[in-house]
Coordinates of C-alpha atoms and ligand atoms in Angstrom, one line a residue:
M1 CA -219.8 43.5 147.4
D2 CA -216.5 43.1 147.3
Q3 CA -213.2 45.2 148.7
K4 CA -212.6 46.7 145.7
S5 CA -216.3 47.3 145.3
L6 CA -216.2 48.8 148.7
R7 CA -213.6 51.3 148.3
L8 CA -214.7 52.7 145.3
G9 CA -218.1 54.1 147.1
Q10 CA -221.3 52.8 146.5
V11 CA -220.6 51.0 142.4
A12 CA -220.5 47.7 143.0
V13 CA -218.3 46.2 140.0
A14 CA -220.6 43.5 138.1
G15 CA -218.9 41.7 134.6
G16 CA -216.4 45.0 134.1
V17 CA -220.0 47.1 134.5
M18 CA -220.8 49.7 137.1
K19 CA -223.5 49.2 138.8
T20 CA -225.8 51.5 141.2
M21 CA -230.1 51.5 141.4
S22 CA -229.7 55.5 141.8
E23 CA -232.2 57.7 139.8
F24 CA -232.2 61.1 139.7
I25 CA -236.1 62.3 140.5
I26 CA -236.7 66.4 138.8
T27 CA -239.4 68.5 138.8
G28 CA -239.4 70.6 136.6
G29 CA -239.7 74.4 135.4
N30 CA -237.8 76.4 138.1
R31 CA -235.0 78.5 136.9
L32 CA -231.9 78.4 138.2
S33 CA -230.4 81.7 139.6
G34 CA -227.7 82.6 142.2
D35 CA -224.2 81.6 142.0
I36 CA -221.5 78.2 141.7
A37 CA -218.1 77.1 141.3
V38 CA -216.8 74.3 139.0
S39 CA -215.5 71.1 140.3
G40 CA -211.3 70.4 138.8
G41 CA -211.8 69.1 135.0
K42 CA -212.5 65.7 134.8
N43 CA -210.3 65.1 131.6
A44 CA -207.7 67.6 132.5
V45 CA -207.0 65.4 135.8
L46 CA -207.3 62.0 134.7
P47 CA -204.4 62.7 132.1
I48 CA -202.0 64.1 135.5
M49 CA -202.7 61.1 137.5
A50 CA -201.3 58.5 135.1
A51 CA -198.4 61.0 134.5
S52 CA -197.8 61.1 138.2
V53 CA -196.4 57.3 138.2
M54 CA -193.6 59.0 136.0
A55 CA -192.8 61.1 139.0
N56 CA -190.0 60.2 142.1
S57 CA -191.2 60.8 144.7
P58 CA -195.2 62.8 145.7
C59 CA -197.4 65.0 143.1
I60 CA -200.2 66.6 145.0
L61 CA -202.9 67.4 142.9
H62 CA -205.5 70.3 144.0
N63 CA -208.9 70.7 143.2
A64 CA -208.9 67.2 142.3
P65 CA -212.5 66.1 141.2
D66 CA -214.0 63.1 143.4
L67 CA -215.4 61.2 140.3
I68 CA -215.8 57.3 139.4
D69 CA -213.7 57.9 137.1
V70 CA -211.4 59.5 139.2
R71 CA -211.6 56.5 141.5
V72 CA -211.5 53.9 139.2
M73 CA -208.1 55.5 138.2
S74 CA -206.6 56.0 141.8
E75 CA -208.2 52.6 142.4
I76 CA -205.9 51.6 139.1
L77 CA -202.6 53.8 140.9
R78 CA -202.9 51.9 144.3
G79 CA -202.7 48.0 141.8
L80 CA -199.4 49.8 140.4
G81 CA -197.9 50.2 144.1
A82 CA -198.7 53.7 145.0
V83 CA -200.2 55.6 147.4
V84 CA -203.2 57.4 146.9
E85 CA -205.3 58.8 149.3
R86 CA -207.4 62.4 149.5
V87 CA -206.0 65.0 151.2
D88 CA -207.2 68.5 152.8
S89 CA -210.8 67.1 153.4
G90 CA -211.6 65.9 149.9
R91 CA -210.4 68.3 148.1
S92 CA -206.7 67.5 146.7
L93 CA -205.6 63.9 145.9
Y94 CA -201.7 62.6 147.0
I95 CA -200.0 61.1 144.8
D96 CA -196.6 59.3 145.9
P97 CA -195.5 56.7 143.0
S98 CA -192.5 56.0 145.2
T99 CA -193.7 53.1 146.0
L100 CA -194.8 51.8 141.8
K101 CA -193.6 47.4 141.8
S102 CA -196.3 46.9 138.7
S103 CA -196.1 47.7 135.2
V104 CA -199.3 45.5 134.8
V105 CA -203.1 48.1 135.0
D106 CA -206.0 46.0 136.2
E107 CA -207.8 44.6 133.5
T108 CA -211.2 44.8 135.1
L109 CA -210.7 48.3 136.3
V110 CA -209.9 49.3 132.8
R111 CA -212.5 48.3 131.2
Q112 CA -214.0 50.7 133.7
V113 CA -211.7 53.9 132.8
R114 CA -210.8 54.1 128.8
S115 CA -208.1 57.2 130.6
S116 CA -206.1 53.9 131.5
I117 CA -204.6 53.5 128.4
F118 CA -202.7 57.1 129.4
L119 CA -200.9 54.7 131.8
I120 CA -199.1 52.9 128.5
G121 CA -197.2 56.1 127.7
P122 CA -196.1 57.1 131.8
L123 CA -195.6 53.0 132.8
V124 CA -193.0 52.5 129.7
A125 CA -191.1 55.3 130.4
K126 CA -190.6 54.8 133.6
L127 CA -190.5 51.0 134.8
G128 CA -189.7 50.0 130.6
K129 CA -192.9 48.3 129.6
A130 CA -197.3 48.3 130.3
T131 CA -199.5 45.8 129.7
V132 CA -202.9 46.8 129.5
S133 CA -206.9 45.5 127.8
Y134 CA -208.2 46.8 125.6
P135 CA -209.8 49.8 127.6
G136 CA -213.1 50.4 128.7
G137 CA -216.1 54.3 129.5
C138 CA -218.5 55.1 127.6
D139 CA -219.9 53.9 124.9
I140 CA -220.3 56.2 121.9
G141 CA -219.1 54.3 119.0
Q142 CA -215.5 52.8 118.2
R143 CA -213.0 54.7 119.6
P144 CA -209.7 53.0 118.5
I145 CA -206.0 54.1 120.2
D146 CA -203.6 53.2 116.6
Q147 CA -202.6 56.7 117.0
H148 CA -201.9 56.4 120.8
L149 CA -200.1 53.2 119.0
K150 CA -198.0 54.8 115.8
G151 CA -196.8 57.7 118.6
L152 CA -195.6 55.8 121.1
S153 CA -194.3 53.1 118.8
A154 CA -192.0 55.9 117.0
L155 CA -190.2 56.2 120.1
G156 CA -189.0 52.7 120.0
V157 CA -192.2 51.1 122.2
V158 CA -192.5 47.5 121.2
F159 CA -196.8 46.2 120.6
E160 CA -197.6 42.7 121.0
E161 CA -201.6 41.4 121.9
A162 CA -201.6 38.2 124.5
H163 CA -205.2 36.9 125.8
G164 CA -207.3 40.6 124.9
N165 CA -204.1 42.5 126.5
I166 CA -201.7 44.6 124.9
V167 CA -198.6 44.1 125.9
A168 CA -195.9 47.3 125.6
Q169 CA -192.4 46.8 126.0
A170 CA -189.6 50.0 125.8
H171 CA -187.1 49.1 122.5
K172 CA -184.1 51.6 123.1
L173 CA -186.4 54.8 123.1
Q174 CA -185.7 58.2 121.8
G175 CA -187.2 60.8 120.9
T176 CA -188.7 62.1 117.4
G177 CA -191.0 63.0 114.8
I178 CA -194.6 62.3 115.0
H179 CA -197.5 63.5 112.7
L180 CA -200.8 62.5 114.1
D181 CA -203.8 61.8 111.1
I182 CA -205.9 62.9 114.0
P183 CA -205.4 65.3 116.5
S184 CA -206.8 63.1 118.7
V185 CA -206.7 64.0 122.3
G186 CA -205.7 61.1 124.2
A187 CA -203.5 59.9 121.7
T188 CA -201.3 63.3 122.1
E189 CA -201.3 63.2 125.7
N190 CA -200.5 59.6 125.8
I191 CA -197.2 60.7 124.2
M192 CA -196.3 63.6 125.2
M193 CA -196.1 61.8 128.8
C194 CA -193.5 59.2 127.2
A195 CA -191.7 61.8 125.4
A196 CA -191.2 63.9 129.0
M197 CA -189.4 61.0 129.7
V198 CA -187.3 60.0 126.2
D199 CA -183.8 61.2 125.4
G200 CA -183.8 63.4 122.6
V201 CA -186.5 65.6 121.4
T202 CA -189.7 64.9 120.2
V203 CA -191.9 66.8 118.0
I204 CA -196.3 66.1 117.9
R205 CA -197.3 68.2 114.9
N206 CA -200.9 68.1 114.6
A207 CA -201.9 67.8 118.3
A208 CA -205.0 68.5 119.3
K209 CA -204.8 72.2 120.9
E210 CA -207.5 71.5 123.9
P211 CA -206.7 73.0 126.8
E212 CA -206.5 69.9 129.4
I213 CA -203.2 69.5 127.0
V214 CA -202.0 72.5 127.8
D215 CA -203.1 71.8 132.1
L216 CA -201.1 68.6 131.5
Q217 CA -198.4 70.7 130.2
G218 CA -197.9 72.9 132.5
F219 CA -197.9 69.6 135.4
L220 CA -195.6 67.8 133.7
N221 CA -193.2 71.0 134.0
A222 CA -194.2 71.5 138.0
M223 CA -192.5 67.7 137.3
G224 CA -189.1 69.1 136.0
A225 CA -190.1 68.0 132.1
R226 CA -189.0 71.0 129.0
I227 CA -192.0 71.1 127.1
R228 CA -193.6 73.3 125.3
G229 CA -196.3 74.4 122.6
A230 CA -199.4 72.8 124.5
G231 CA -202.4 74.7 123.3
T232 CA -200.9 74.4 119.3
D233 CA -201.0 71.7 116.7
V234 CA -197.3 71.0 117.2
I235 CA -195.7 70.3 121.1
R236 CA -192.0 70.2 121.3
I237 CA -190.6 68.0 124.5
E238 CA -187.5 67.4 125.7
G239 CA -186.4 64.3 127.6
V240 CA -185.3 64.8 130.9
R241 CA -183.6 61.6 133.1
A242 CA -186.2 61.6 136.1
L243 CA -189.1 63.4 137.3
E244 CA -190.1 64.8 140.7
G245 CA -193.2 65.4 142.2
C246 CA -195.0 68.3 142.7
E247 CA -198.1 70.2 143.3
H248 CA -200.7 71.1 140.7
M249 CA -203.9 72.8 140.2
V250 CA -206.1 71.1 138.5
M251 CA -208.0 73.4 135.7
P252 CA -212.0 73.6 135.7
D253 CA -213.9 71.4 133.9
R254 CA -214.9 73.1 131.1
I255 CA -217.3 70.6 130.7
E256 CA -219.4 71.7 133.6
V257 CA -219.1 74.8 132.8
G258 CA -221.1 74.2 129.5
T259 CA -222.8 72.3 131.4
L260 CA -224.7 74.3 133.6
M261 CA -225.0 77.2 131.1
A262 CA -226.9 75.2 128.9
A263 CA -229.0 74.7 132.1
A264 CA -229.4 78.5 132.4
A265 CA -230.5 78.5 128.8
I266 CA -232.5 75.8 129.0
T267 CA -234.6 77.3 132.7
A268 CA -234.2 81.0 131.4
G269 CA -232.0 81.0 134.5
D270 CA -229.9 83.9 135.2
I271 CA -226.4 81.5 136.5
Y272 CA -223.0 83.3 138.1
I273 CA -220.7 80.3 137.1
T274 CA -217.3 81.5 140.0
N275 CA -214.4 79.9 138.5
A276 CA -215.2 78.9 134.7
V277 CA -212.6 80.2 132.4
A278 CA -214.6 82.5 129.4
E279 CA -211.7 81.4 126.7
H280 CA -211.9 77.5 127.1
V281 CA -216.0 77.9 127.0
Q282 CA -216.0 80.0 123.9
A283 CA -217.6 77.9 121.5
V284 CA -220.5 77.2 123.1
T285 CA -220.1 80.6 124.9
S286 CA -221.2 81.7 121.2
K287 CA -223.9 79.3 119.8
L288 CA -225.9 80.2 123.7
R289 CA -226.0 84.1 121.9
E290 CA -227.2 82.6 118.8
V291 CA -230.5 80.5 121.2
G292 CA -230.9 83.9 122.9
A293 CA -228.8 83.9 126.0
T294 CA -226.9 86.8 127.0
I295 CA -223.9 86.0 128.7
S296 CA -221.1 88.4 129.7
V297 CA -217.7 87.8 131.9
P298 CA -217.5 90.3 134.8
G299 CA -215.0 89.6 137.2
K300 CA -213.3 86.1 137.3
G301 CA -216.5 84.1 136.0
L302 CA -219.4 84.3 133.9
R303 CA -222.6 85.6 134.3
V304 CA -224.9 83.1 132.3
R305 CA -229.1 84.7 131.5
G306 CA -231.2 82.2 129.7
P307 CA -233.8 83.2 126.9
N308 CA -238.2 83.7 127.4
R309 CA -238.0 82.7 124.2
R310 CA -235.0 80.4 122.9
R311 CA -234.1 80.6 119.0
P312 CA -233.0 77.3 116.8
T313 CA -229.5 77.6 115.3
D314 CA -227.3 74.7 113.4
L315 CA -223.9 73.6 115.7
K316 CA -220.9 71.7 114.4
T317 CA -218.7 69.0 116.9
L318 CA -214.9 69.7 116.3
P319 CA -212.0 69.7 117.7
Y320 CA -211.0 72.4 120.1
P321 CA -211.3 75.4 119.5
G322 CA -214.4 73.8 117.8
F323 CA -217.8 73.0 118.9
P324 CA -216.9 69.9 122.6
T325 CA -218.7 67.1 120.9
D326 CA -218.8 66.2 125.2
M327 CA -221.3 69.8 125.3
Q328 CA -223.7 68.3 122.2
P329 CA -226.0 66.1 123.7
Q330 CA -227.5 69.6 126.3
M331 CA -227.4 71.6 123.6
M332 CA -230.0 69.1 121.8
A333 CA -231.8 69.7 125.3
L334 CA -231.7 73.4 124.5
L335 CA -232.5 73.5 121.1
S336 CA -235.8 70.5 121.2
I337 CA -237.2 73.7 122.9
A338 CA -236.6 76.1 120.6
E339 CA -238.9 78.2 118.1
G340 CA -238.3 76.3 114.9
T341 CA -235.2 73.7 113.3
S342 CA -232.1 73.4 113.8
V343 CA -229.8 70.8 112.8
I344 CA -226.5 69.2 114.9
S345 CA -223.7 67.2 113.0
E346 CA -221.2 65.0 114.7
T347 CA -218.6 64.9 113.1
I348 CA -216.0 63.8 116.2
F349 CA -217.9 60.1 118.1
E350 CA -220.5 58.4 115.7
S351 CA -223.8 56.7 118.4
R352 CA -223.4 59.7 120.3
F353 CA -227.3 60.7 119.6
K354 CA -228.6 58.2 122.5
Q355 CA -230.2 60.3 124.1
A356 CA -233.0 62.0 120.7
E357 CA -234.2 58.7 121.7
E358 CA -235.0 59.0 125.3
L359 CA -235.7 63.1 124.6
G360 CA -239.1 61.9 121.9
R361 CA -240.4 60.8 125.3
M362 CA -240.3 63.8 126.8
G363 CA -242.1 65.4 123.8
A364 CA -238.8 66.5 121.9
R365 CA -239.3 65.8 118.3
I366 CA -235.6 64.6 116.9
R367 CA -234.9 62.5 113.7
T368 CA -231.7 61.3 113.1
E369 CA -229.8 60.0 110.1
G370 CA -225.7 59.0 110.5
R371 CA -224.3 61.8 111.8
T372 CA -226.6 64.2 112.0
A373 CA -229.5 65.5 113.7
I374 CA -232.4 67.4 113.1
I375 CA -234.2 68.8 115.6
K376 CA -238.0 70.9 115.4
G377 CA -238.5 72.8 118.6
V378 CA -241.8 72.3 120.5
P379 CA -243.1 74.2 123.4
R380 CA -242.4 71.9 125.6
L381 CA -241.0 69.0 126.6
S382 CA -243.3 66.7 129.5
G383 CA -241.5 64.3 132.3
A384 CA -241.3 60.7 131.8
R385 CA -239.3 58.2 133.2
V386 CA -235.4 57.9 131.0
V387 CA -232.3 55.9 130.5
S388 CA -228.7 57.7 130.7
S389 CA -226.7 54.8 129.0
D390 CA -223.0 57.2 128.7
L391 CA -222.2 60.1 130.9
R392 CA -223.6 63.5 128.5
S393 CA -226.3 62.6 127.2
G394 CA -227.1 61.1 130.7
A395 CA -226.4 65.6 131.2
S396 CA -228.8 66.5 128.2
L397 CA -231.5 64.4 130.2
V398 CA -230.6 66.2 132.9
L399 CA -231.6 69.4 131.4
A400 CA -234.5 68.5 130.0
G401 CA -235.7 67.7 133.2
L402 CA -235.2 70.4 134.1
A403 CA -237.2 72.4 131.6
A404 CA -240.1 70.2 131.2
E405 CA -243.6 70.1 132.8
G406 CA -244.2 67.7 135.3
R407 CA -242.2 64.8 137.0
T408 CA -239.3 64.2 134.9
I409 CA -237.2 60.6 136.3
V410 CA -233.2 59.3 135.4
S411 CA -232.4 56.5 136.0
G412 CA -228.9 54.9 134.9
I413 CA -227.2 57.5 136.5
E414 CA -223.9 56.2 137.2
N415 CA -222.7 56.9 133.7
V416 CA -223.4 60.7 135.0
D417 CA -222.1 60.7 138.5
R418 CA -218.7 59.6 135.9
G419 CA -217.9 62.9 134.9
Y420 CA -220.5 65.2 137.3
E421 CA -219.7 65.5 141.3
G422 CA -222.4 65.8 143.2
I423 CA -224.5 68.0 140.0
E424 CA -227.9 67.1 141.6
R425 CA -226.8 69.0 144.4
K426 CA -225.2 71.9 143.0
L427 CA -228.1 72.4 140.3
A428 CA -230.9 71.8 143.1
A429 CA -228.1 74.9 145.3
L430 CA -229.6 77.0 141.8
G431 CA -232.4 76.3 142.8
A432 CA -233.0 73.2 140.8
E433 CA -235.7 70.6 142.3
I434 CA -234.1 67.5 142.0
I435 CA -233.3 64.4 144.5
R436 CA -231.1 61.7 144.4
Q437 CA -232.7 58.3 145.1
E438 CA -231.2 55.4 145.7
Ligands
UD1_501 C1 -211.1 62.5 124.9 C2 -212.3 63.0 126.3 C3 -213.5 63.2 126.4 C4 -214.1 64.1 124.3 C5 -212.7 63.1 123.4 C6 -212.6 65.0 121.9 C7 -210.5 62.8 127.6 C8 -210.7 61.7 129.3 N1 -211.4 61.9 127.2 O1 -211.1 61.6 124.1 O2 -214.3 63.4 126.4 O3 -215.2 63.8 123.7 O4 -211.4 63.8 123.8 O5 -213.0 65.8 122.6 O6 -209.8 63.4 128.1 N2 -209.3 58.7 117.5 C9 -208.6 57.8 116.0 N3 -207.8 57.2 116.7 C10 -207.1 56.8 118.2 C11 -207.5 57.5 119.0 C12 -208.9 58.5 118.2 O7 -209.3 57.1 115.6 O8 -205.9 56.1 117.9 C13 -210.5 58.6 117.3 C14 -212.4 58.9 117.6 O9 -212.4 57.4 117.8 C15 -212.5 59.9 117.9 C16 -211.7 61.2 117.4 O10 -210.0 60.5 117.4 O11 -213.5 59.9 116.9 C17 -211.3 61.8 119.2 O12 -211.0 61.7 119.7 P1 -209.8 61.2 121.1 O13 -208.9 62.8 120.3 O14 -208.7 60.2 120.9 O15 -211.1 61.9 122.1 P2 -210.8 60.6 124.2 O16 -208.6 61.3 124.1 O17 -211.3 59.3 123.4

């Protein structure tokens, strides 16, 4: 393992692909119960880390999850010249971008984390240029970046392609009106970050409304930016000359909340997620109630009691506040043991049914036709050896394993580690029988 790999933890970097030999061994059948707190949001912290390069002084990100994607992003920022360290016993990230010297993002690392694309906006705003290769990330189908390029071009960024890299140069940047063709989360964030330091007013219309965009607005404004409207489909950004470092508390991970809710539902458990923001998971709450779960919002958290018998339901993934695509595979696991037939329509990403075949090995009856999956509920799943091919399909298989009879071995869990911080520790604390085998 080379030095870079060592710093990233137990992750070997081979041909741009993360490889570990770990697997989860799960003995199903235990009902989950107890209190649990989720980590900071992966999809919130990654754009915030990218935005931090625009500051003139250090930033501290509290509640920053220790995930593979965050480690890779930290390594990318170090490569650009920033100082990035874990502080507060590892709970917070300290980023000092005042030593930033390079605008060229390490190609091997870019291929491992799609969020490296977020660096184009901030680097161009701060240094006037950025070189980034085409991003990697989960293999869940075609993930174009045309909306990022369209928005940034409207601000005056000029793009060229050289040796497979995207080379972006600032050409008299100026705020303007941008109407996105689709409400892309990443494009909204990239444009917002760049526009924060561009002369004049930028208005993004048909912007994505995800809570992570609200969190990014909070971070940018704490640095001195003037942005309003995040969480709606019109975001107004008044450019400022300089941004300073700040402290920011990263929002709780709403997909981890949803995954734990589904874990309670699939095991007929009774759990209390102490730091869930109920508003962020309304679409998931609504579907889980249709399946039969009892969900309440006592205090600052969310209590989920899973039903003994699960009803089928249909669902369609949509941009926020619709049902999140990042929760679709976990719902598929749950619906595979419902009493009847459910239909899932995936409208955001193609190739996001990779878990279906693996669930089939556990006895699920799922037929996929293009972007539709038809799930005929079976009374129970049986433990099997299955492979996680991307982050959320991995989570889906873990949930299935919790409910299955016998032993399930999930390999490919480096994909799960990309987005869940110590998921096996959290599930074990709730009574699941799950261990990580290196
Ligand atoms: C983000 C999330 C990801 C989530 C997704 C949808 C992060 C780090 N990742 O990804 O977990 O699954 O939102 O909620 O926040 N598209 C284009 N052109 C573009 C950009 C996107 O056609 O320039 C398409 C994509 O292919 C996809 C759809 O728009 O079909 C949504 O993508 P987008 O909202 O951009 O997702 P990401 O930001 O990549």
